[in-house]
Amino acid sequence: MDRFTDKVAVVTGAAQGIGAATALRLAVEGATVAVLDRNTPDDTLALIERAGGTARGYVCDVTDRSSVQAVFDKAASELGDPQILVNNAGITRDDLFFRLTEDDWNAVLAVNLTGAYHCAQVAQKFMVAQRYGKIVSLSSRSALGNRGQANYAAAKAGIQGLTATLAIELGRYNINVNAVAPGYIATAMTAATATRVGMSAEDHQKSVAEHTPLGRVGQPEEVAAVIAFLASDEASYVSGQTLYVNGGAR
Ligand code: NDP
């Protein structure tokens, strides 16, 4: 499939995990990909190069508006104006609410929600000018509520509201705006959660799998495939939606 030939895609938080899998998937299907992360995304670039794709890496902290603007401008001049944005950068700082610090509240909101606001607002200017765009943001199953994740749940529920609203405002410019809400995906983020609760990543995954209808946890590539669908013209009449990718868990 070559769904993204002649398209430029920006994927944030793409040095590893779901972002890396998404950058790879878009590149394999023909996109030129700007791989953004606060860390140098060399591993992702190497993966894409090995797969025969085209990508360039940019160090960018999505919480810093001027960094976001500068990197989008640089990527646009080097790769072309972006048609696709995947707001993937995210962090967790879990704790029970009664002891959740303001620092941890602010940090999680800043990356997961304000970061998406920064990138979407900068990206939409390029998209409106082209009368074409696709914005896909990472929500989470935790948006429905998850013990120890008041900050993260609020940010990921915020992504759903942001998505629904941008779809209304940007639809007239032929811009589709959607979100995916994964359940438990095997990445460094969930491995860190396992460590925090004193379990190995494997045992943690096994215990989650027992409560998941499909009987296993998800893989980054399975989320990337859904993001690619929403970023493609196959989803041309889908906008304002949040699609759960969670193995059937309620
Ligand atoms: P990872 O932690 O594996 O990857 C996230 C990447 O984003 C890391 O490279 C991280 O860098 C980077 N990042 C963090 N903060 C910033 C920032 N301020 N600016 C730019 N990049 C940043 O996470 P996942 O791949 O697991 O998750 C990707 C997205 O999917 C996140 O939004 C997450 O909330 C969401 N999600 C994940 C689920 C899962 O089960 N894994 C479930 C539901 C949603 P660093 O390593 O330095 O933090």
PDB file of N, CA, C and O and ligand atoms in Angstrom, residues 13 15-18 37-39 60-63 88-91 111-112 138-140 152 156 182-185 187-190, ligand 1:
ATOM      1  N   GLY A  13       7.158  12.506  19.710  1.00  0.00           N
ATOM      2  CA  GLY A  13       7.481  11.433  20.657  1.00  0.00           C
ATOM      3  C   GLY A  13       7.802  10.141  19.931  1.00  0.00           C
ATOM      4  O   GLY A  13       7.449   9.046  20.386  1.00  0.00           O
ATOM      5  N   ALA A  15      10.769   8.676  19.126  1.00  0.00           N
ATOM      6  CA  ALA A  15      12.071   8.002  19.303  1.00  0.00           C
ATOM      7  C   ALA A  15      11.899   6.540  19.696  1.00  0.00           C
ATOM      8  O   ALA A  15      12.842   5.753  19.601  1.00  0.00           O
ATOM      9  N   GLN A  16      10.702   6.170  20.146  1.00  0.00           N
ATOM     10  CA  GLN A  16      10.471   4.783  20.591  1.00  0.00           C
ATOM     11  C   GLN A  16       8.969   4.498  20.623  1.00  0.00           C
ATOM     12  O   GLN A  16       8.158   5.390  20.349  1.00  0.00           O
ATOM     13  N   GLY A  17       8.633   3.272  20.941  1.00  0.00           N
ATOM     14  CA  GLY A  17       7.242   2.895  21.235  1.00  0.00           C
ATOM     15  C   GLY A  17       6.274   3.122  20.085  1.00  0.00           C
ATOM     16  O   GLY A  17       6.594   2.886  18.911  1.00  0.00           O
ATOM     17  N   ILE A  18       5.067   3.573  20.444  1.00  0.00           N
ATOM     18  CA  ILE A  18       3.998   3.745  19.459  1.00  0.00           C
ATOM     19  C   ILE A  18       4.389   4.795  18.410  1.00  0.00           C
ATOM     20  O   ILE A  18       4.088   4.643  17.220  1.00  0.00           O
ATOM     21  N   ASP A  37      11.195  14.224  18.683  1.00  0.00           N
ATOM     22  CA  ASP A  37      11.240  13.706  20.049  1.00  0.00           C
ATOM     23  C   ASP A  37      12.125  14.637  20.875  1.00  0.00           C
ATOM     24  O   ASP A  37      12.932  15.381  20.317  1.00  0.00           O
ATOM     25  N   ARG A  38      11.954  14.567  22.193  1.00  0.00           N
ATOM     26  CA  ARG A  38      12.876  15.374  23.005  1.00  0.00           C
ATOM     27  C   ARG A  38      14.258  14.710  23.064  1.00  0.00           C
ATOM     28  O   ARG A  38      15.225  15.334  23.458  1.00  0.00           O
ATOM     29  N   ASN A  39      14.332  13.416  22.662  1.00  0.00           N
ATOM     30  CA  ASN A  39      15.618  12.713  22.524  1.00  0.00           C
ATOM     31  C   ASN A  39      15.927  12.542  21.041  1.00  0.00           C
ATOM     32  O   ASN A  39      15.019  12.456  20.223  1.00  0.00           O
ATOM     33  N   CYS A  60      12.791  18.077  19.680  1.00  0.00           N
ATOM     34  CA  CYS A  60      11.740  19.062  19.955  1.00  0.00           C
ATOM     35  C   CYS A  60      10.997  18.667  21.226  1.00  0.00           C
ATOM     36  O   CYS A  60      10.528  17.531  21.351  1.00  0.00           O
ATOM     37  N   ASP A  61      10.912  19.594  22.149  1.00  0.00           N
ATOM     38  CA  ASP A  61      10.099  19.406  23.349  1.00  0.00           C
ATOM     39  C   ASP A  61       8.731  20.027  23.073  1.00  0.00           C
ATOM     40  O   ASP A  61       8.624  21.250  22.923  1.00  0.00           O
ATOM     41  N   VAL A  62       7.706  19.188  23.021  1.00  0.00           N
ATOM     42  CA  VAL A  62       6.385  19.702  22.609  1.00  0.00           C
ATOM     43  C   VAL A  62       5.770  20.659  23.633  1.00  0.00           C
ATOM     44  O   VAL A  62       4.798  21.347  23.321  1.00  0.00           O
ATOM     45  N   THR A  63       6.338  20.711  24.840  1.00  0.00           N
ATOM     46  CA  THR A  63       5.796  21.654  25.829  1.00  0.00           C
ATOM     47  C   THR A  63       6.296  23.082  25.575  1.00  0.00           C
ATOM     48  O   THR A  63       5.793  24.025  26.175  1.00  0.00           O
ATOM     49  N   ASN A  88       1.708  12.262  19.453  1.00  0.00           N
ATOM     50  CA  ASN A  88       1.946  11.017  20.195  1.00  0.00           C
ATOM     51  C   ASN A  88       2.751  11.209  21.478  1.00  0.00           C
ATOM     52  O   ASN A  88       2.673  10.382  22.384  1.00  0.00           O
ATOM     53  N   ALA A  89       3.545  12.285  21.570  1.00  0.00           N
ATOM     54  CA  ALA A  89       4.409  12.465  22.756  1.00  0.00           C
ATOM     55  C   ALA A  89       3.564  12.377  24.027  1.00  0.00           C
ATOM     56  O   ALA A  89       2.510  13.009  24.130  1.00  0.00           O
ATOM     57  N   GLY A  90       4.045  11.597  24.978  1.00  0.00           N
ATOM     58  CA  GLY A  90       3.288  11.459  26.225  1.00  0.00           C
ATOM     59  C   GLY A  90       4.172  10.970  27.355  1.00  0.00           C
ATOM     60  O   GLY A  90       5.216  10.354  27.121  1.00  0.00           O
ATOM     61  N   ILE A  91       3.744  11.283  28.562  1.00  0.00           N
ATOM     62  CA  ILE A  91       4.432  10.787  29.757  1.00  0.00           C
ATOM     63  C   ILE A  91       3.376  10.410  30.793  1.00  0.00           C
ATOM     64  O   ILE A  91       2.223  10.850  30.711  1.00  0.00           O
ATOM     65  N   VAL A 111       2.742  17.873  28.718  1.00  0.00           N
ATOM     66  CA  VAL A 111       3.189  17.053  27.568  1.00  0.00           C
ATOM     67  C   VAL A 111       1.987  16.506  26.803  1.00  0.00           C
ATOM     68  O   VAL A 111       1.868  16.682  25.585  1.00  0.00           O
ATOM     69  N   ASN A 112       1.082  15.839  27.521  1.00  0.00           N
ATOM     70  CA  ASN A 112       0.027  15.073  26.852  1.00  0.00           C
ATOM     71  C   ASN A 112      -1.058  15.955  26.233  1.00  0.00           C
ATOM     72  O   ASN A 112      -1.636  15.579  25.213  1.00  0.00           O
ATOM     73  N   LEU A 138      -3.052  10.942  20.410  1.00  0.00           N
ATOM     74  CA  LEU A 138      -3.123   9.789  21.301  1.00  0.00           C
ATOM     75  C   LEU A 138      -3.887  10.145  22.569  1.00  0.00           C
ATOM     76  O   LEU A 138      -3.412  10.935  23.389  1.00  0.00           O
ATOM     77  N   SER A 139      -5.073   9.564  22.696  1.00  0.00           N
ATOM     78  CA  SER A 139      -5.792   9.572  23.961  1.00  0.00           C
ATOM     79  C   SER A 139      -5.386   8.285  24.679  1.00  0.00           C
ATOM     80  O   SER A 139      -4.284   7.768  24.480  1.00  0.00           O
ATOM     81  N   SER A 140      -6.237   7.747  25.482  1.00  0.00           N
ATOM     82  CA  SER A 140      -5.945   6.505  26.195  1.00  0.00           C
ATOM     83  C   SER A 140      -7.233   5.958  26.770  1.00  0.00           C
ATOM     84  O   SER A 140      -8.169   6.708  27.064  1.00  0.00           O
ATOM     85  N   TYR A 152      -3.131  11.942  34.221  1.00  0.00           N
ATOM     86  CA  TYR A 152      -3.073  11.348  32.870  1.00  0.00           C
ATOM     87  C   TYR A 152      -4.483  11.189  32.291  1.00  0.00           C
ATOM     88  O   TYR A 152      -4.725  11.495  31.118  1.00  0.00           O
ATOM     89  N   LYS A 156      -5.811  12.875  28.910  1.00  0.00           N
ATOM     90  CA  LYS A 156      -6.255  12.048  27.786  1.00  0.00           C
ATOM     91  C   LYS A 156      -7.740  12.252  27.478  1.00  0.00           C
ATOM     92  O   LYS A 156      -8.164  12.101  26.329  1.00  0.00           O
ATOM     93  N   PRO A 182      -5.578   3.857  23.036  1.00  0.00           N
ATOM     94  CA  PRO A 182      -5.105   2.487  23.264  1.00  0.00           C
ATOM     95  C   PRO A 182      -5.370   2.023  24.696  1.00  0.00           C
ATOM     96  O   PRO A 182      -5.435   2.823  25.635  1.00  0.00           O
ATOM     97  N   GLY A 183      -5.478   0.710  24.820  1.00  0.00           N
ATOM     98  CA  GLY A 183      -5.419   0.091  26.144  1.00  0.00           C
ATOM     99  C   GLY A 183      -3.952  -0.147  26.472  1.00  0.00           C
ATOM    100  O   GLY A 183      -3.107   0.697  26.184  1.00  0.00           O
ATOM    101  N   TYR A 184      -3.650  -1.299  27.029  1.00  0.00           N
ATOM    102  CA  TYR A 184      -2.271  -1.585  27.468  1.00  0.00           C
ATOM    103  C   TYR A 184      -1.435  -2.039  26.276  1.00  0.00           C
ATOM    104  O   TYR A 184      -1.683  -3.093  25.684  1.00  0.00           O
ATOM    105  N   ILE A 185      -0.439  -1.239  25.922  1.00  0.00           N
ATOM    106  CA  ILE A 185       0.454  -1.554  24.811  1.00  0.00           C
ATOM    107  C   ILE A 185       1.854  -1.787  25.390  1.00  0.00           C
ATOM    108  O   ILE A 185       2.313  -1.006  26.237  1.00  0.00           O
ATOM    109  N   THR A 187       5.234  -1.216  25.763  1.00  0.00           N
ATOM    110  CA  THR A 187       6.260  -0.220  25.418  1.00  0.00           C
ATOM    111  C   THR A 187       7.060   0.101  26.683  1.00  0.00           C
ATOM    112  O   THR A 187       6.755  -0.397  27.777  1.00  0.00           O
ATOM    113  N   ALA A 188       8.021   1.011  26.531  1.00  0.00           N
ATOM    114  CA  ALA A 188       8.808   1.453  27.684  1.00  0.00           C
ATOM    115  C   ALA A 188       7.916   2.095  28.746  1.00  0.00           C
ATOM    116  O   ALA A 188       8.183   1.986  29.952  1.00  0.00           O
ATOM    117  N   MET A 189       6.829   2.762  28.287  1.00  0.00           N
ATOM    118  CA  MET A 189       5.929   3.418  29.242  1.00  0.00           C
ATOM    119  C   MET A 189       5.276   2.401  30.172  1.00  0.00           C
ATOM    120  O   MET A 189       5.249   2.579  31.397  1.00  0.00           O
ATOM    121  N   THR A 190       4.769   1.313  29.617  1.00  0.00           N
ATOM    122  CA  THR A 190       4.106   0.319  30.461  1.00  0.00           C
ATOM    123  C   THR A 190       5.141  -0.528  31.224  1.00  0.00           C
ATOM    124  O   THR A 190       4.861  -0.991  32.333  1.00  0.00           O
TER     125      THR A 190
HETATM  126  P1  NDP B   1       6.977   5.869  25.318  1.00  0.00           P
HETATM  127  O1  NDP B   1       7.316   6.412  26.661  1.00  0.00           O
HETATM  128  O2  NDP B   1       7.540   4.556  24.912  1.00  0.00           O
HETATM  129  O3  NDP B   1       7.359   6.949  24.177  1.00  0.00           O
HETATM  130  C1  NDP B   1       6.973   8.284  24.295  1.00  0.00           C
HETATM  131  C2  NDP B   1       8.017   9.143  23.653  1.00  0.00           C
HETATM  132  O4  NDP B   1       7.626  10.525  23.800  1.00  0.00           O
HETATM  133  C3  NDP B   1       9.387   9.006  24.351  1.00  0.00           C
HETATM  134  O5  NDP B   1      10.436   8.963  23.401  1.00  0.00           O
HETATM  135  C4  NDP B   1       9.426  10.266  25.189  1.00  0.00           C
HETATM  136  O6  NDP B   1      10.714  10.680  25.567  1.00  0.00           O
HETATM  137  C5  NDP B   1       8.764  11.237  24.250  1.00  0.00           C
HETATM  138  N1  NDP B   1       8.416  12.476  24.927  1.00  0.00           N
HETATM  139  C6  NDP B   1       8.061  12.628  26.234  1.00  0.00           C
HETATM  140  N2  NDP B   1       7.890  13.913  26.528  1.00  0.00           N
HETATM  141  C7  NDP B   1       8.142  14.604  25.391  1.00  0.00           C
HETATM  142  C8  NDP B   1       8.141  15.980  25.067  1.00  0.00           C
HETATM  143  N3  NDP B   1       7.866  16.915  25.987  1.00  0.00           N
HETATM  144  N4  NDP B   1       8.433  16.360  23.807  1.00  0.00           N
HETATM  145  C9  NDP B   1       8.743  15.422  22.875  1.00  0.00           C
HETATM  146  N5  NDP B   1       8.780  14.100  23.125  1.00  0.00           N
HETATM  147  C10 NDP B   1       8.485  13.698  24.375  1.00  0.00           C
HETATM  148  O7  NDP B   1       5.390   5.851  25.241  1.00  0.00           O
HETATM  149  P2  NDP B   1       4.366   4.956  24.394  1.00  0.00           P
HETATM  150  O8  NDP B   1       4.915   4.678  23.056  1.00  0.00           O
HETATM  151  O9  NDP B   1       3.899   3.868  25.247  1.00  0.00           O
HETATM  152  O10 NDP B   1       3.159   5.993  24.277  1.00  0.00           O
HETATM  153  C11 NDP B   1       2.974   6.850  23.161  1.00  0.00           C
HETATM  154  C12 NDP B   1       1.667   7.600  23.333  1.00  0.00           C
HETATM  155  O11 NDP B   1       0.598   6.663  23.473  1.00  0.00           O
HETATM  156  C13 NDP B   1       1.629   8.481  24.583  1.00  0.00           C
HETATM  157  O12 NDP B   1       0.894   9.646  24.319  1.00  0.00           O
HETATM  158  C14 NDP B   1       0.885   7.613  25.578  1.00  0.00           C
HETATM  159  O13 NDP B   1       0.289   8.376  26.575  1.00  0.00           O
HETATM  160  C15 NDP B   1      -0.105   6.934  24.663  1.00  0.00           C
HETATM  161  N6  NDP B   1      -0.638   5.693  25.203  1.00  0.00           N
HETATM  162  C16 NDP B   1       0.190   4.645  25.502  1.00  0.00           C
HETATM  163  C17 NDP B   1      -0.343   3.480  26.012  1.00  0.00           C
HETATM  164  C18 NDP B   1       0.514   2.298  26.351  1.00  0.00           C
HETATM  165  O14 NDP B   1      -0.032   1.334  26.928  1.00  0.00           O
HETATM  166  N7  NDP B   1       1.809   2.274  26.057  1.00  0.00           N
HETATM  167  C19 NDP B   1      -1.789   3.340  26.253  1.00  0.00           C
HETATM  168  C20 NDP B   1      -2.554   4.502  25.910  1.00  0.00           C
HETATM  169  C21 NDP B   1      -1.991   5.623  25.397  1.00  0.00           C
HETATM  170  P3  NDP B   1      11.241  10.207  27.062  1.00  0.00           P
HETATM  171  O15 NDP B   1      11.538   8.738  26.907  1.00  0.00           O
HETATM  172  O16 NDP B   1      12.440  11.068  27.317  1.00  0.00           O
HETATM  173  O17 NDP B   1      10.106  10.476  28.022  1.00  0.00           O
END
